[in-house]
Short mmCIF file of C-alpha atoms and ligand atoms in Angstrom, two decimals:
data_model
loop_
_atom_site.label_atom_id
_atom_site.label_comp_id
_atom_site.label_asym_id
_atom_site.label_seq_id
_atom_site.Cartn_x
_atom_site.Cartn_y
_atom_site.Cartn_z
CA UNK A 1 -30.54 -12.66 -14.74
CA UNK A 2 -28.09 -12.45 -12.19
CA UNK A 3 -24.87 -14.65 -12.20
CA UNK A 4 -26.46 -17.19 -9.21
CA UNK A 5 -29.38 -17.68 -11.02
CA UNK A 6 -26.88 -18.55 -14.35
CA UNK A 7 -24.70 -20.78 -12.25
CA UNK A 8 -27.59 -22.49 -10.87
CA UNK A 9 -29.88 -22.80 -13.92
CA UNK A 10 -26.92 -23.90 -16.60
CA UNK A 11 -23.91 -25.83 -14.91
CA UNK A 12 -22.18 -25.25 -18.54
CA UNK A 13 -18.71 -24.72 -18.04
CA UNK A 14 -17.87 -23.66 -21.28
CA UNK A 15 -20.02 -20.36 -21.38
CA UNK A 16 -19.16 -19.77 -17.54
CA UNK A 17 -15.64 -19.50 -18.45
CA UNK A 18 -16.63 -16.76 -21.20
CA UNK A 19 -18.96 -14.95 -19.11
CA UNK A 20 -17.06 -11.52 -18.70
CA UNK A 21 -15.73 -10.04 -15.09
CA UNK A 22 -15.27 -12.34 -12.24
CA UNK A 23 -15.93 -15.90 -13.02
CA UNK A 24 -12.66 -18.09 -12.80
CA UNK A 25 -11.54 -21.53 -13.42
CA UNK A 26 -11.22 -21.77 -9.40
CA UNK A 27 -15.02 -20.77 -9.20
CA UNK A 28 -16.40 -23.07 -11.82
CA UNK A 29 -14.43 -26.00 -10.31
CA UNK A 30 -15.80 -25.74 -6.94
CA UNK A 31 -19.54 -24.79 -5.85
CA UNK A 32 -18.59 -21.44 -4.17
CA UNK A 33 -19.82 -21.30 -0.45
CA UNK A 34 -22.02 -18.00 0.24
CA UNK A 35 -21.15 -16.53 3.42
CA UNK A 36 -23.70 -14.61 5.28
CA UNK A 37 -22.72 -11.29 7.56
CA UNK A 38 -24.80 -8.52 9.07
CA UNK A 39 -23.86 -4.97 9.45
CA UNK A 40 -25.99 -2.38 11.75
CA UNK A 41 -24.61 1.37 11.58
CA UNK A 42 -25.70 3.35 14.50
CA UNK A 43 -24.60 5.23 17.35
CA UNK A 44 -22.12 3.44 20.51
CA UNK A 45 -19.99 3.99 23.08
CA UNK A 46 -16.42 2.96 23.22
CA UNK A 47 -13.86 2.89 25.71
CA UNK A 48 -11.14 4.84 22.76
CA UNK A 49 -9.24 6.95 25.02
CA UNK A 50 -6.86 5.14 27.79
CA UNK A 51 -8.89 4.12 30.86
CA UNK A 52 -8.57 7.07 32.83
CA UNK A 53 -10.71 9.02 30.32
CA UNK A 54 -14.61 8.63 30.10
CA UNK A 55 -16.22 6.44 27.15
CA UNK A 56 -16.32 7.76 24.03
CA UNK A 57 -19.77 8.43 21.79
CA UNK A 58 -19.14 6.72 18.74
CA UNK A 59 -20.91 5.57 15.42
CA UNK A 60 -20.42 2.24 14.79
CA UNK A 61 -21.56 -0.76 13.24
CA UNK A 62 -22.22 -3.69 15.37
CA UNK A 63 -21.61 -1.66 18.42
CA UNK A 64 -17.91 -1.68 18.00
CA UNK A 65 -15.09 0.21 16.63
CA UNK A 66 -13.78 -1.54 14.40
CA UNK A 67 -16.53 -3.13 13.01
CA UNK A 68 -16.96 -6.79 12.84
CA UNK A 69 -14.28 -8.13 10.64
CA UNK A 70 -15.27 -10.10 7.97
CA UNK A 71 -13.01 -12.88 6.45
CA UNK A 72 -13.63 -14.90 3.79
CA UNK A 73 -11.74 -17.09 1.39
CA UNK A 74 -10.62 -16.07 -1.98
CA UNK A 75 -13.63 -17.48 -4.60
CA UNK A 76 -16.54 -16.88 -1.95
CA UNK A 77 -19.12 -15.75 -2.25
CA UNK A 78 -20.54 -13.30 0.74
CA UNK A 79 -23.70 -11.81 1.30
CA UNK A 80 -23.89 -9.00 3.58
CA UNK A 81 -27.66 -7.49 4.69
CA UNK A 82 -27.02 -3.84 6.16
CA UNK A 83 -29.54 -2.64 8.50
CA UNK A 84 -28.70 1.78 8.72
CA UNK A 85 -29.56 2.41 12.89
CA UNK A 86 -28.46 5.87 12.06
CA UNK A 87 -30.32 8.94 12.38
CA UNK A 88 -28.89 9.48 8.41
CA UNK A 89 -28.22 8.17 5.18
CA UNK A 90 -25.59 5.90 4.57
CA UNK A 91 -24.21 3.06 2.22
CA UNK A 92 -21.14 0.55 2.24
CA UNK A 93 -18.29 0.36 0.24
CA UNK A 94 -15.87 -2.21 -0.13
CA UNK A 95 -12.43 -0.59 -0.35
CA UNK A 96 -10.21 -2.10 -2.70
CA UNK A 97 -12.61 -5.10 -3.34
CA UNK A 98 -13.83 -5.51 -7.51
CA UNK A 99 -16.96 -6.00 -7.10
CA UNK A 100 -19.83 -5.44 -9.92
CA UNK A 101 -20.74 -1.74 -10.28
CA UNK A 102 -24.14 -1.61 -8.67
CA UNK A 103 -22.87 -3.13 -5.38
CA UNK A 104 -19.81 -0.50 -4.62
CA UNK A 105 -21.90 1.07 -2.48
CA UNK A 106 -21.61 5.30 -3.97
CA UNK A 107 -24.68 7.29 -2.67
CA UNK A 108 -26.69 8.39 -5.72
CA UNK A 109 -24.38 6.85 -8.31
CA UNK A 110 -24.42 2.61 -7.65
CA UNK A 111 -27.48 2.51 -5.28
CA UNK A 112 -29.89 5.20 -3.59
CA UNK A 113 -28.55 5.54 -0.20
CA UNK A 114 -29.90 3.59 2.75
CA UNK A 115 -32.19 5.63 4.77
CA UNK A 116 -32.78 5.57 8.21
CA UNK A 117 -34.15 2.53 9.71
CA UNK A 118 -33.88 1.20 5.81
CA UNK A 119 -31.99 -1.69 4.93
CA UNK A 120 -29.44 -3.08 1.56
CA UNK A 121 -28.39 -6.24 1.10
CA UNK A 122 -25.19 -6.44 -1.43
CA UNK A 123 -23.90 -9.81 -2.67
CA UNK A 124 -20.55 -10.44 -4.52
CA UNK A 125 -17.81 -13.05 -5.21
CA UNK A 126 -14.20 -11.97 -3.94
CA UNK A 127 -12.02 -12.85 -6.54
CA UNK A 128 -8.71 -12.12 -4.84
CA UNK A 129 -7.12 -12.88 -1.56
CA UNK A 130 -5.61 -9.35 0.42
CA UNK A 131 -6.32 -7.00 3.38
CA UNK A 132 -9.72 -4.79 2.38
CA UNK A 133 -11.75 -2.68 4.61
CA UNK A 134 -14.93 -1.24 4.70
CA UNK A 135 -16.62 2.07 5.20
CA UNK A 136 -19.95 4.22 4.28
CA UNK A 137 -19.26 6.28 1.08
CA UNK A 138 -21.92 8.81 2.13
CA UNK A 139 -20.95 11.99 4.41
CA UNK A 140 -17.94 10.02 4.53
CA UNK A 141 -15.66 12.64 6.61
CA UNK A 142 -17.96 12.47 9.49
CA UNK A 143 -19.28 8.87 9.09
CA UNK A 144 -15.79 7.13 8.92
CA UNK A 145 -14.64 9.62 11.06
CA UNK A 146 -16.63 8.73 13.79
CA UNK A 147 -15.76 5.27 13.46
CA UNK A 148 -17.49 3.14 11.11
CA UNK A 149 -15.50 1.02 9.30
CA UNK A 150 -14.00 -2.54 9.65
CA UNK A 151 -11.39 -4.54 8.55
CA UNK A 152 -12.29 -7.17 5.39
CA UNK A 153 -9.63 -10.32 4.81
CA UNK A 154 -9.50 -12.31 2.10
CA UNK A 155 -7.49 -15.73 2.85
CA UNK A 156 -5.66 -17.22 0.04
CA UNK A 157 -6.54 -20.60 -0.30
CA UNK A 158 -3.14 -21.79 0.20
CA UNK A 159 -1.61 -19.03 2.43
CA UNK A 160 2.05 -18.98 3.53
CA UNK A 161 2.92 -20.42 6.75
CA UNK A 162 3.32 -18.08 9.87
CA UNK A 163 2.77 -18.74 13.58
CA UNK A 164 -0.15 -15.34 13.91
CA UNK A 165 -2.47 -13.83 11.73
CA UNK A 166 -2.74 -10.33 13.15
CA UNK A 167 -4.88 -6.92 11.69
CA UNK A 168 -4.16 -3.59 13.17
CA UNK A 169 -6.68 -1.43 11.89
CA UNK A 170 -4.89 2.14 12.69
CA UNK A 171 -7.13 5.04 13.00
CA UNK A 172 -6.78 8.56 14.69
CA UNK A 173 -9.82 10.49 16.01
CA UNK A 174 -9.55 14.39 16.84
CA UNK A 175 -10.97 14.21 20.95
CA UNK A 176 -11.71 16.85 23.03
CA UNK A 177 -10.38 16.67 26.97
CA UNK A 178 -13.19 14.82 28.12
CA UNK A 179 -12.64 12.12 25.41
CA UNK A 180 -16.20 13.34 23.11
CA UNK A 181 -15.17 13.12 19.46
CA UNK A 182 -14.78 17.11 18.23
CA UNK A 183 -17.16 18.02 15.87
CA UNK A 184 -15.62 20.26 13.72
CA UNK A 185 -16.13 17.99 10.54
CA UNK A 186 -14.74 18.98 6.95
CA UNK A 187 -13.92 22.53 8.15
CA UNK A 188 -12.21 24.42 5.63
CA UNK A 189 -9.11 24.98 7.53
CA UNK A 190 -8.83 20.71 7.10
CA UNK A 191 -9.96 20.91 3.81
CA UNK A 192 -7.45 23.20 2.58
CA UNK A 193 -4.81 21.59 4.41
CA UNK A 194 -3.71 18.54 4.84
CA UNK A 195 -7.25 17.25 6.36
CA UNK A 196 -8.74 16.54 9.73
CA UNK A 197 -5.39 15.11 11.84
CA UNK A 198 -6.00 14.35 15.10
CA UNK A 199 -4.61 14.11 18.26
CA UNK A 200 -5.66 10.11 19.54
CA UNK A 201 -4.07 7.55 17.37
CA UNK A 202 -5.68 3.56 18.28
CA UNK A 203 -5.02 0.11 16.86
CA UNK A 204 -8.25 -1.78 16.95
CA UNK A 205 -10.11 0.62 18.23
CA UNK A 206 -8.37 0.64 21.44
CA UNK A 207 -4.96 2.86 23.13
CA UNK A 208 -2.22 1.03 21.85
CA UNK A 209 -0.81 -1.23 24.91
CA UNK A 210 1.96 -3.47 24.46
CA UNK A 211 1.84 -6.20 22.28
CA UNK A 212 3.15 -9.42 23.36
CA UNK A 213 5.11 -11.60 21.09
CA UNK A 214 7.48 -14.81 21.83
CA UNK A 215 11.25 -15.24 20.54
CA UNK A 216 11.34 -17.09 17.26
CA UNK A 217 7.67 -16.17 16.43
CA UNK A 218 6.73 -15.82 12.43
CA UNK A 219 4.13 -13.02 12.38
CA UNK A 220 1.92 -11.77 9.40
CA UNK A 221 0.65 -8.23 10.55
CA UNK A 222 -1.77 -6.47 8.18
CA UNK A 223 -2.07 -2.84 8.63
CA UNK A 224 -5.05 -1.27 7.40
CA UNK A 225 -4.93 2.83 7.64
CA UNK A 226 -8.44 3.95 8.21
CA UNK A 227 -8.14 7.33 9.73
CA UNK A 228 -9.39 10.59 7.49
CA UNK A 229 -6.01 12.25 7.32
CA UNK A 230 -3.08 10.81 8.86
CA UNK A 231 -0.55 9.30 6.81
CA UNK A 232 1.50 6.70 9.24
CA UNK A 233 5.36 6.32 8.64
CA UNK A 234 5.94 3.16 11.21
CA UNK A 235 9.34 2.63 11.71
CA UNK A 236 10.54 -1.11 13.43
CA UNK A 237 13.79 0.02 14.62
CA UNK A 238 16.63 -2.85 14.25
CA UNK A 239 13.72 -5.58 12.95
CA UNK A 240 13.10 -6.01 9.31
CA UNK A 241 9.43 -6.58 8.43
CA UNK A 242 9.58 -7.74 4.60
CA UNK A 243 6.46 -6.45 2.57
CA UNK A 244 4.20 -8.97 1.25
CA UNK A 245 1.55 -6.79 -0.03
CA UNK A 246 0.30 -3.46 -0.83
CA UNK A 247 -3.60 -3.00 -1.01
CA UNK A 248 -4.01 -6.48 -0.91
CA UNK A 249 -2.24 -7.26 -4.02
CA UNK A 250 0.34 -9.22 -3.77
CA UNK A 251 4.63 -8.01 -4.37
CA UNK A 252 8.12 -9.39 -4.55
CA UNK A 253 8.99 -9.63 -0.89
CA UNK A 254 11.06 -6.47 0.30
CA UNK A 255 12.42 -4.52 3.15
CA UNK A 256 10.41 -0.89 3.03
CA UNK A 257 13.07 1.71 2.17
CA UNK A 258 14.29 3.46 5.92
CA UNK A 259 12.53 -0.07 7.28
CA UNK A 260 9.80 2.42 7.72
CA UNK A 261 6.40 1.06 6.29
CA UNK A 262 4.05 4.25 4.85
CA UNK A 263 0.16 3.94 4.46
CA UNK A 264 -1.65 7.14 3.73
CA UNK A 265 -5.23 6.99 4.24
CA UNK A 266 -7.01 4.05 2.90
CA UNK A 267 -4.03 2.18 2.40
CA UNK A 268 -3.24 -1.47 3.60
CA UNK A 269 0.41 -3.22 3.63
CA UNK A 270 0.73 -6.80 4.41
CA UNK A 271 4.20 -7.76 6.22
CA UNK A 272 5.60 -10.43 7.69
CA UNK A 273 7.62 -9.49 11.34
CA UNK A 274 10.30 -12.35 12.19
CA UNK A 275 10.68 -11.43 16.02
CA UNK A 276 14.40 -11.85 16.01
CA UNK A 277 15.08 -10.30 19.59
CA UNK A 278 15.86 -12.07 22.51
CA UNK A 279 13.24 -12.82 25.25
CA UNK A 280 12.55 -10.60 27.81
CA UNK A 281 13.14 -7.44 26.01
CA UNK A 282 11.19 -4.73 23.96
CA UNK A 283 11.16 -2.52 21.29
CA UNK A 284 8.80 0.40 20.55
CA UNK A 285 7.50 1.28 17.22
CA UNK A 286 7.36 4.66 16.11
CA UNK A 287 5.47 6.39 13.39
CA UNK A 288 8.37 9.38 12.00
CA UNK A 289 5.89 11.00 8.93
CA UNK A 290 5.22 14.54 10.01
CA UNK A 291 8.72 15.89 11.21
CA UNK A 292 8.85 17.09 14.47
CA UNK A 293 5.14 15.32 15.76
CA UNK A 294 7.25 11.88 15.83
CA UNK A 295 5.33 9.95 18.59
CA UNK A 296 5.64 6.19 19.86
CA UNK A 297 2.95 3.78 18.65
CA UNK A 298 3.16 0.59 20.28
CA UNK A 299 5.67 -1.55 22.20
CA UNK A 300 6.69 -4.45 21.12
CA UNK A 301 7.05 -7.22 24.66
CA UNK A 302 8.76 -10.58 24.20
CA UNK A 303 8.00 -13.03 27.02
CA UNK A 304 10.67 -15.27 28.53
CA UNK A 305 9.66 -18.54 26.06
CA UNK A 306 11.41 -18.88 22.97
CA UNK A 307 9.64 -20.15 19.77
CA UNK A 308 12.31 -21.17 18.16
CA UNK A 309 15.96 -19.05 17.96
CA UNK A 310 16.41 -18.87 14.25
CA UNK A 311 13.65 -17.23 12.03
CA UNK A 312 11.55 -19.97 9.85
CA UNK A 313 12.97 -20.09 6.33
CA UNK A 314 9.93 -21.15 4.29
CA UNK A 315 8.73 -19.00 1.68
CA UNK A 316 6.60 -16.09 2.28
CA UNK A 317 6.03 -14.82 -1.58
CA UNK A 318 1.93 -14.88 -2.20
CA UNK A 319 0.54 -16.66 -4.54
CA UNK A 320 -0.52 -13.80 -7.74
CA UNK A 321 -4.07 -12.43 -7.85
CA UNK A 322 -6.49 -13.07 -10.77
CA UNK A 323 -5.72 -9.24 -12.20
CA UNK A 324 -5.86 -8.99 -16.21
CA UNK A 325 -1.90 -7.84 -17.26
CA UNK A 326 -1.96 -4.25 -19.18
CA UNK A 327 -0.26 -4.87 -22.38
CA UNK A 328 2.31 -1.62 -22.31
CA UNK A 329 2.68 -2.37 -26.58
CA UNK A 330 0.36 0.55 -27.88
CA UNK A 331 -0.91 1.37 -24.68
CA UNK A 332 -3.24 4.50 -24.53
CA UNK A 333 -1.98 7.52 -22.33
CA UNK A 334 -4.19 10.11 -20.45
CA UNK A 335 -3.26 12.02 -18.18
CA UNK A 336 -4.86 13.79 -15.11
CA UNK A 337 -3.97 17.20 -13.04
CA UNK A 338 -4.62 17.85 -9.27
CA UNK A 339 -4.45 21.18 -8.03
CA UNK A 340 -5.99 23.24 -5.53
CA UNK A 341 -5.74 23.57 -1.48
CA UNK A 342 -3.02 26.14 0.13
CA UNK A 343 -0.26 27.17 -0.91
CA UNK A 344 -0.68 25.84 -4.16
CA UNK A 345 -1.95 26.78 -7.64
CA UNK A 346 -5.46 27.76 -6.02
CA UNK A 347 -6.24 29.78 -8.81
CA UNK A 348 -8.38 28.51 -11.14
CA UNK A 349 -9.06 32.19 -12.37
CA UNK A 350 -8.95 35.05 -10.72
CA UNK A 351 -8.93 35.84 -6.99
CA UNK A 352 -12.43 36.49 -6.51
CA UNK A 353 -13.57 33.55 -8.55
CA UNK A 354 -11.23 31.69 -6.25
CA UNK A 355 -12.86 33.39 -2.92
CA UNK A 356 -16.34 31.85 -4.27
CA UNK A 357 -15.15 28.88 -4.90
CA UNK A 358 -13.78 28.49 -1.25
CA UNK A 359 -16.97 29.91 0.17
CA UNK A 360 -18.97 27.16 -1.22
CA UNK A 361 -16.13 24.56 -0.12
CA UNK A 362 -14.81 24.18 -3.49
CA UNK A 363 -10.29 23.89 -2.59
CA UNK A 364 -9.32 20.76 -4.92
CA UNK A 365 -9.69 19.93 -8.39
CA UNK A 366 -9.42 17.29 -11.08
CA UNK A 367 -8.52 18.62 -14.11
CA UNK A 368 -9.69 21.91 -12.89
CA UNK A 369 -13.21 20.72 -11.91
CA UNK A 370 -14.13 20.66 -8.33
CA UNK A 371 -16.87 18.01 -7.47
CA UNK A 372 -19.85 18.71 -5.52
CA UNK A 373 -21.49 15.17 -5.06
CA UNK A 374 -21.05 11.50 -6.82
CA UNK A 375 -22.47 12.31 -9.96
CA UNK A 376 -20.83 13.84 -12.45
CA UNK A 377 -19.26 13.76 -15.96
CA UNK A 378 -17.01 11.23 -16.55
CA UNK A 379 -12.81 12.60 -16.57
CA UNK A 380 -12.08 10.10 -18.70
CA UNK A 381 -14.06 7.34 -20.89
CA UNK A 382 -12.38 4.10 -20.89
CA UNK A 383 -13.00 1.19 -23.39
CA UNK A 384 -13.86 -1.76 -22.06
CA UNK A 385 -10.70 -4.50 -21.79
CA UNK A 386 -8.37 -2.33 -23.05
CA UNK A 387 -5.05 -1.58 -21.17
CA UNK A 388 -4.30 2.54 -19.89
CA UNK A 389 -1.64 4.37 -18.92
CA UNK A 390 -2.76 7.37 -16.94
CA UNK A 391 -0.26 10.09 -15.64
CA UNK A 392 -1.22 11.38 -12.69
CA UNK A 393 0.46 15.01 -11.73
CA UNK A 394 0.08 16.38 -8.28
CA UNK A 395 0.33 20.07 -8.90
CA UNK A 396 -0.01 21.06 -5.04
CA UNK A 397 1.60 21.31 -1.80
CA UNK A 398 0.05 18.50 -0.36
CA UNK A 399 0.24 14.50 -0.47
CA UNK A 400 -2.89 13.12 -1.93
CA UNK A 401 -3.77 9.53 -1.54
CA UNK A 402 -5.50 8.48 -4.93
CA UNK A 403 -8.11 6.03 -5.20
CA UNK A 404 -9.73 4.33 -8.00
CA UNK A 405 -12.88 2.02 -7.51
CA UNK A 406 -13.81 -1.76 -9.11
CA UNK A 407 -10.09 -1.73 -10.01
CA UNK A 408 -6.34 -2.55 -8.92
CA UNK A 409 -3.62 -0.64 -11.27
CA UNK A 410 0.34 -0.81 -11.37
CA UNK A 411 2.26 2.07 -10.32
CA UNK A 412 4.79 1.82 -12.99
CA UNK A 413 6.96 5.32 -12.09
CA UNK A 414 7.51 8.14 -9.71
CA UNK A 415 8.59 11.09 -11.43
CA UNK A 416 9.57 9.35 -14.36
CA UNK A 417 11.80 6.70 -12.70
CA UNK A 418 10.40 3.14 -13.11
CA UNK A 419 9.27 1.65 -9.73
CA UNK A 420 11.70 -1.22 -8.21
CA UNK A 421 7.88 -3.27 -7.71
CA UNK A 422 5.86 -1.91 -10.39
CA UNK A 423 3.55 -2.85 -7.25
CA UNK A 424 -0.54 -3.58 -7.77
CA UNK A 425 -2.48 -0.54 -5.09
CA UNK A 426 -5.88 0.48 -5.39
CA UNK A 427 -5.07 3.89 -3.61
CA UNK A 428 -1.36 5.74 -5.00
CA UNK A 429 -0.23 7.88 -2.35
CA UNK A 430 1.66 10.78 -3.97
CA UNK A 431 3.91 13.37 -2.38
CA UNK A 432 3.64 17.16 -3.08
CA UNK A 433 4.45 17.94 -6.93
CA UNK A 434 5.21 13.82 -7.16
CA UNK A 435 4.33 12.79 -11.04
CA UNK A 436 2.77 9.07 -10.71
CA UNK A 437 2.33 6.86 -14.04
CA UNK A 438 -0.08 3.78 -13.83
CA UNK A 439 -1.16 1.35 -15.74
CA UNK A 440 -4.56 -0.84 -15.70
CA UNK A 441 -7.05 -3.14 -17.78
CA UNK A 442 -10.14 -1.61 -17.68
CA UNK A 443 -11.81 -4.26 -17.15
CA UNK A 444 -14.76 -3.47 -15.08
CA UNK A 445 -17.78 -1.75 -16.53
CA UNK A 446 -19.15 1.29 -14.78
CA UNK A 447 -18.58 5.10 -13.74
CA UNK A 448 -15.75 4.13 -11.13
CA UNK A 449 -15.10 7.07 -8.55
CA UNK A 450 -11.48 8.35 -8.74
CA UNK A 451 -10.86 10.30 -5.43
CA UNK A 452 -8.21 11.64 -2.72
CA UNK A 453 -9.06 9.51 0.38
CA UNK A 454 -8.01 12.20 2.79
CA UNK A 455 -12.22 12.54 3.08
CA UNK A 456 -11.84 16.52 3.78
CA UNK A 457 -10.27 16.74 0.29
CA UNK A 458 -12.37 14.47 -1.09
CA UNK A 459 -15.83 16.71 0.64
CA UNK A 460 -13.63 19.88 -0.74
CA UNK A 461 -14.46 18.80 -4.69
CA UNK A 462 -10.69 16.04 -4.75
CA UNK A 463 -13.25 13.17 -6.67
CA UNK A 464 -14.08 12.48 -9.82
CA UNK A 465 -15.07 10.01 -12.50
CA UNK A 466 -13.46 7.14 -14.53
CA UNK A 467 -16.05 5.29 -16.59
CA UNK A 468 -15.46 2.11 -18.24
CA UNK A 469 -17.77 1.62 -21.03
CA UNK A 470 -20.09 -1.61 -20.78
CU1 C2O B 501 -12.30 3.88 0.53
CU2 C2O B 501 -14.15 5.86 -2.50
O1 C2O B 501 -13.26 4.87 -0.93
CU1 CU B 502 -5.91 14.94 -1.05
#
């Protein structure tokens, strides 16, 4: 029985309340609304490149890059029918979302994968507000890399006040000079580097122009990386964007350190921009991570109007989450070793073994196991509702951004220095040799996929398995 058919057949608050996973207080109070979408994968043709360069081939759903953005309000429930127009398999997952196991969309390991001219219909509630996105989990270096994905936004039902709304949805796409995506997918010089980094960044799906803003103006921006590889390092000059989230979850509001905001792949950060300059002026934002390739984003245009000529003082902390709080009082530790890729400890035994390994695109590994699809043996067995703390130790060269399905977990420390946030992320980006501890309730039953979200590490074996026991 599913949990519609239990809502609609019993109306018994009491045993709702005890029912395990996602049912709140909010959700029995109010009759959630279900909210209906549609999402077609197949092939398109975007305008990517600035106008002077032809359209580009794309894959896309809905015809556009991004895809149609979804937005619902925290306690829906949405319905979403997928109809695959590719010439492939595919699926959907929802990054960052908890949803039940058998709708997180993993080829082979929640669902069978959604042939060609085949269609999936997944259903969930969305217990928490944030900035999510979407993408296939199948062939994902080439799928997401050829742009399907799309931004999903969860409105709190009481959200702070600011004048905009705005998603940027950053990507960057490897073109060749007449604008045709290059398809040199999950090569193994990208997967034994730092994966496929391209050379044509866009926000929306489009060359960033300027973007026009008004003296005064309150703005929420929520950044959403969805490119393979790049990790963005935007820096706002003499603004000061606080943080209001990371991965959705809400944090104390902060200035990022440097006033630089850094998303690796997969990761979202929610700020709000006060646009303190004067009108008629600009300022350019620039994205500083890889030393030496600094380029400018976007610029920054304020009109002649003013808004208003001091910044709004209401509050812009978010109201918490529904996440379960790990108890740290006899917590249970694990802990769990990258290695692999250049430069590093490639050896998992001797050079030969190693040359084998690479041959059948075998770099990275999990606690010296390289995976080779979605199914696998479990790393580590969780029990059900009990709280973990899980050392994470990157023992390469490279950054690796982390991500656990079905649930959100604290980054307590960085190499064994407490956090200032002890912030909620789905996805821990950690810097070469970086030792990460984090903390969770394991609250969510099912064989969760625990992977680096640069996708060419992830195709070169960077994945494996966290099950929580039902
Ligand atoms: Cu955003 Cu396993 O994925
Ligand atoms: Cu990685």
């Amino acid at each position: 029985m599913s949990r519609r058919e239990f809502l609609v057949g019993s109306g018994a608050t009491a045993l709702l309340t005890t029912l395990p996973g996602f049912v709140t207080q909010a959700a029995v109070a109010e009759p959630q609304p279900m909210r209906h979408f549609s999402l077609r994968p197949g092939k398109a043709s975007t305008q990517l490149a600035p106008g002077k360069y032809p359209m580009t081939p794309v894959w896309a759903y809905n015809q556009s890059v991004p895809g149609p953005q979804i937005r619902l309000i925290q306690g829906d429930r949405v319905r979403i029918a997928v109809e695959n127009a590719l010439d492939e398999e595919t699926t959907v997952h929802w990054h960052g979302l908890r949803v039940p196991h058998a709708m997180d969309g993993v080829p082979h390991l929640t669902q069978t994968p959604i042939g060609s001219n085949k269609h999936f219909v997944y259903e969930f509630d969305v217990p928490d507000a944030g900035t999510y996105w979407y993408h296939p989990h199948q062939r994902s270096a080439e799928q997401v890399g050829r742009g399907l994905y799309g931004p999903l936004i969860i409105e709190e039902r009481e959200p702070i006040t600011v004048d905009r709304d705005v998603t940027w949805i950053l990507d960057d796409w490897r073109l060749k000079s007449d604008a045709r995506i290059s398809d040199d997918f999950a090569n193994r010089h990208d997967m034994s580097h730092n994966g496929r980094i391209g050379n044509t960044v866009t926000i929306n799906g489009l060359a960033p122009g300027n973007f026009r803003v008004r003296q005064g103006e309150r703005i929420r921006l929520r950044l959403i990386n969805a490119a393979n590889a790049r990790i963005f390092a935007l820096n706002f000059q003499d603004h000061q964007p606080q943080i209001i989230a990371l991965d959705g979850q809400p944090v104390t509001p902060h200035e990022p350190a440097n006033r630089t905001v850094v998303l690796g792949p997969a990761m979202r950060v929610d700020l709000v921009l006060d646009l303190t300059g004067d009108p008629d002026t600009r300022f350019t934002i620039t994205d500083t991570f890889y030393s030496g390739l600094e380029y400018e984003l976007i610029d920054v245009v304020y009109g002649p109007e003013s808004l208003r000529s001091n910044a709004l003082d209401s509050p812009i902390a978010l109201p918490a989450n529904t996440l379960p709080e790990p108890l740290m009082a006899g917590i249970t530790r694990h802990q769990i070793r990258f290695n692999g890729g250049m430069m590093g400890q490639m050896m998992m035994g001797d050079g030969n073994n190693m040359m084998a390994m690479m041959r059948e695109g075998k770099m990275w590994f999990i606690n010296g196991v390289a995976a080779s699809g979605h199914v696998m043996d479990p790393l580590l067995t969780l029990e059900r509702d009990q709280s973990y703390l899980i050392e994470l130790i990157n023992d390469t060269a490279w950054h690796h951004p982390i991500h656990l399905h079905g649930h959100s977990f604290r980054v307590v420390s960085r190499n064994g220095k407490p956090t200032p946030h002890q912030e909620w992320q789905d996805t821990v980006l950690m810097a070469p040799e970086e030792q990460v501890e984090i903390t969770l309730v394991a609250d969510n039953p099912g064989d969760w996929m625990f992977h680096c979200h640069i996708l060419e590490h992830q195709a070169a074996g960077m994945m494996g398995i966290i099950r929580v026991s039902t």
